[in-house]
Amino acid sequence: MLENTFPELTEAQFASFEAMEGLYREWNAKINVISRKDIDELYRHHVLHSLGIAAYLKARQPEIYKELQVNGAEYSILDLGTGGGFPGIPLAVFFPDVRFTLCDSVGKKIIVAREVSAALGLANVTTVNARAESLPQKFDFVVSRAVTALDNFMPWVKGKYNRGILYLKGGDITEEISRTMARFQLPKGSVHTWPIDSWLHDDYFSEKLVIYIEKFCN
């Protein structure tokens, strides 16, 4: 699937994706951050799910995708609530020049994210044990994977991004998006949704979405 969608990926990148399962199994035995059910499906449930953001950008935001591929060193991305490193670590492998900051308020989760990224040799990853509000810098994009409802998430990243938010979320989020747009006065057309199963034809992804919120006000 990845080879068909992203023929530009290198053998080294594929090797990194494959290496993640062993690394997470090793670290999960020491510090449990992924359920047993999910660790057995790590590539599908975590790696491919995270890469849904890259697939969305290539399919629906090709200018952004090209910029991150060609001029990645000019861009920074915050992964807020990264847990053990998702979606940030797979995306950091995918966009090797983009600077990623993986942030989580739970220290043991950041230990796993830090050690896995180090083992993969990801020089473009920084890990931070903190809350988003305490981060002094601003990023081009924020990514996250269903850490809370969108209307709860937005205040956490207020003033923290220049371009937009890429959020992985499942289920029926129509009401949640409407509530978020009303509360934060987001203009019509600023929130985009994309079903991951339009890329990965798999029942596991049947209700999983990429939500892209363009920055119009923040």
XYZ file of C-alpha atoms in Angstrom:
218
model
C 0.000 0.000 0.000
C 2.711 2.507 0.939
C 4.737 1.640 -2.154
C 1.748 2.363 -4.396
C 0.774 5.634 -2.733
C 4.255 6.943 -2.002
C 6.715 5.668 -4.612
C 9.063 8.458 -3.509
C 9.813 6.718 -0.194
C 13.303 5.249 0.170
C 14.337 1.786 1.314
C 15.693 3.368 4.487
C 12.284 4.851 5.280
C 10.543 1.517 4.731
C 13.144 -0.112 6.993
C 12.375 2.446 9.716
C 8.647 1.750 9.513
C 9.322 -1.976 9.798
C 11.724 -1.489 12.718
C 9.084 0.285 14.795
C 7.257 -2.901 15.788
C 10.308 -4.457 17.444
C 11.277 -1.219 19.156
C 7.813 -0.619 20.551
C 7.517 -4.212 21.727
C 10.817 -3.850 23.574
C 9.893 -0.550 25.215
C 6.294 -1.514 25.888
C 7.566 -4.428 27.977
C 9.361 -1.865 30.166
C 6.868 1.003 30.098
C 3.362 0.097 29.048
C 1.991 2.782 26.728
C 0.258 0.617 24.101
C -2.374 -2.037 24.821
C -1.573 -5.677 24.088
C -4.241 -5.735 21.375
C -2.725 -2.712 19.672
C 0.902 -3.810 20.032
C 0.020 -6.909 17.993
C -1.342 -4.608 15.280
C 1.187 -1.810 15.702
C 1.959 -1.290 12.020
C -1.718 -1.164 11.020
C -3.239 0.589 14.029
C -0.467 3.082 14.691
C 2.001 3.468 11.825
C -0.488 3.392 8.943
C -3.033 5.388 10.930
C -0.425 8.104 11.552
C 0.557 8.149 7.891
C -3.062 8.909 7.039
C -2.006 12.546 7.544
C 0.631 12.250 4.814
C -1.873 10.506 2.533
C -4.401 13.283 3.116
C -1.866 15.995 2.324
C -0.814 14.276 -0.887
C -4.427 13.717 -1.979
C -6.046 16.993 -0.885
C -3.317 19.515 -0.053
C -0.615 18.798 -2.657
C 1.059 22.203 -2.317
C 1.627 21.660 1.401
C 2.762 18.097 0.738
C 5.307 19.252 -1.834
C 6.625 21.981 0.464
C 7.154 19.516 3.304
C 8.917 17.125 0.939
C 11.088 19.648 -0.885
C 11.600 22.442 1.649
C 11.011 20.528 4.853
C 13.831 22.196 6.769
C 11.827 25.416 6.702
C 8.907 23.830 8.579
C 8.206 22.776 12.156
C 5.421 20.535 13.460
C 4.188 20.023 17.010
C 2.729 16.620 17.884
C 0.651 17.394 20.948
C -0.323 14.518 23.229
C 2.061 12.281 21.335
C 1.857 9.400 23.826
C 4.542 6.942 22.767
C 5.178 8.890 19.564
C 2.099 8.824 17.340
C 1.520 10.307 14.863
C 4.827 12.176 15.217
C 7.410 9.408 14.807
C 5.995 7.864 11.586
C 5.562 11.379 10.165
C 9.129 12.307 11.139
C 10.367 9.275 9.187
C 8.149 10.264 6.275
C 9.244 13.933 6.271
C 12.912 13.626 7.314
C 13.767 17.312 6.943
C 10.798 18.716 8.856
C 11.487 19.545 12.513
C 9.131 17.689 14.855
C 8.510 18.429 18.522
C 6.770 15.564 20.303
C 5.043 16.815 23.427
C 3.205 14.975 26.190
C 2.474 15.839 29.810
C 3.024 12.210 30.916
C 6.715 11.601 31.495
C 6.797 7.842 30.949
C 5.216 8.232 27.515
C 7.836 10.762 26.470
C 10.588 8.365 27.571
C 9.274 5.811 25.058
C 8.913 8.409 22.290
C 12.437 9.694 22.954
C 14.072 6.264 23.017
C 12.269 4.978 19.923
C 13.096 8.103 17.910
C 16.740 7.860 19.038
C 16.928 4.180 18.051
C 15.575 5.089 14.616
C 18.197 7.826 14.289
C 15.633 10.611 13.871
C 17.732 13.757 14.145
C 14.649 15.829 13.275
C 12.775 14.887 16.474
C 12.781 16.680 19.828
C 10.771 15.300 22.740
C 9.317 17.489 25.485
C 7.593 16.508 28.728
C 5.286 19.504 29.111
C 1.864 20.948 28.485
C 1.335 22.815 25.219
C 0.604 26.065 27.033
C 4.149 26.102 28.452
C 5.892 25.832 25.077
C 7.431 29.200 24.141
C 7.732 28.652 20.394
C 5.271 28.683 17.520
C 5.010 25.920 14.913
C 3.800 25.762 11.322
C 1.430 22.876 11.981
C 0.050 20.981 14.957
C -0.765 17.275 14.621
C -2.514 15.093 17.155
C -4.433 11.870 17.475
C -7.761 12.063 19.286
C -6.459 13.330 22.614
C -9.751 15.120 23.330
C -12.749 16.734 21.637
C -11.782 19.413 19.120
C -13.403 22.227 21.087
C -11.285 21.243 24.095
C -8.159 20.931 21.974
C -8.307 24.329 20.302
C -7.536 26.397 23.438
C -4.492 24.235 24.150
C -2.890 25.260 20.859
C -4.055 28.867 20.734
C -1.189 30.956 19.412
C 0.978 27.886 18.790
C 0.666 27.446 15.009
C 0.943 29.470 11.820
C -0.678 27.243 9.200
C -3.115 24.719 10.589
C -4.063 21.655 12.623
C -4.098 18.078 11.334
C -6.138 15.939 13.697
C -6.846 12.198 13.611
C -10.288 11.389 14.955
C -12.879 8.629 14.638
C -16.644 8.300 14.672
C -19.372 10.769 13.861
C -17.772 14.168 14.465
C -20.370 16.349 12.709
C -21.707 17.860 15.925
C -18.221 18.248 17.351
C -17.052 20.183 14.304
C -20.166 22.387 14.340
C -19.624 23.135 18.022
C -15.966 23.941 17.430
C -16.682 26.209 14.483
C -19.312 28.126 16.438
C -17.255 28.470 19.599
C -14.112 29.674 17.841
C -15.834 31.497 14.981
C -14.108 29.434 12.317
C -15.248 30.553 8.857
C -17.062 28.239 6.499
C -14.576 26.230 4.460
C -11.817 26.317 7.069
C -12.446 22.777 8.350
C -11.864 19.831 6.018
C -12.503 16.133 6.697
C -11.101 13.174 4.805
C -11.954 9.487 5.415
C -8.833 7.373 5.785
C -10.623 4.375 4.285
C -10.630 6.189 0.955
C -6.910 5.343 1.023
C -6.768 2.225 3.205
C -9.652 -0.048 2.219
C -9.836 -1.744 5.581
C -12.748 -1.996 8.035
C -10.490 -0.816 10.858
C -10.346 2.624 9.224
C -14.019 2.774 8.266
C -14.872 5.620 10.670
C -11.445 7.198 11.011
C -10.830 10.679 9.634
C -8.155 13.259 9.062
C -9.474 16.683 10.071
C -7.597 19.687 8.717
C -8.312 23.070 10.288
C -6.799 25.907 8.319
C -5.653 28.894 10.302
C -7.917 31.844 9.684
C -8.029 33.032 13.269
C -6.155 31.928 16.324
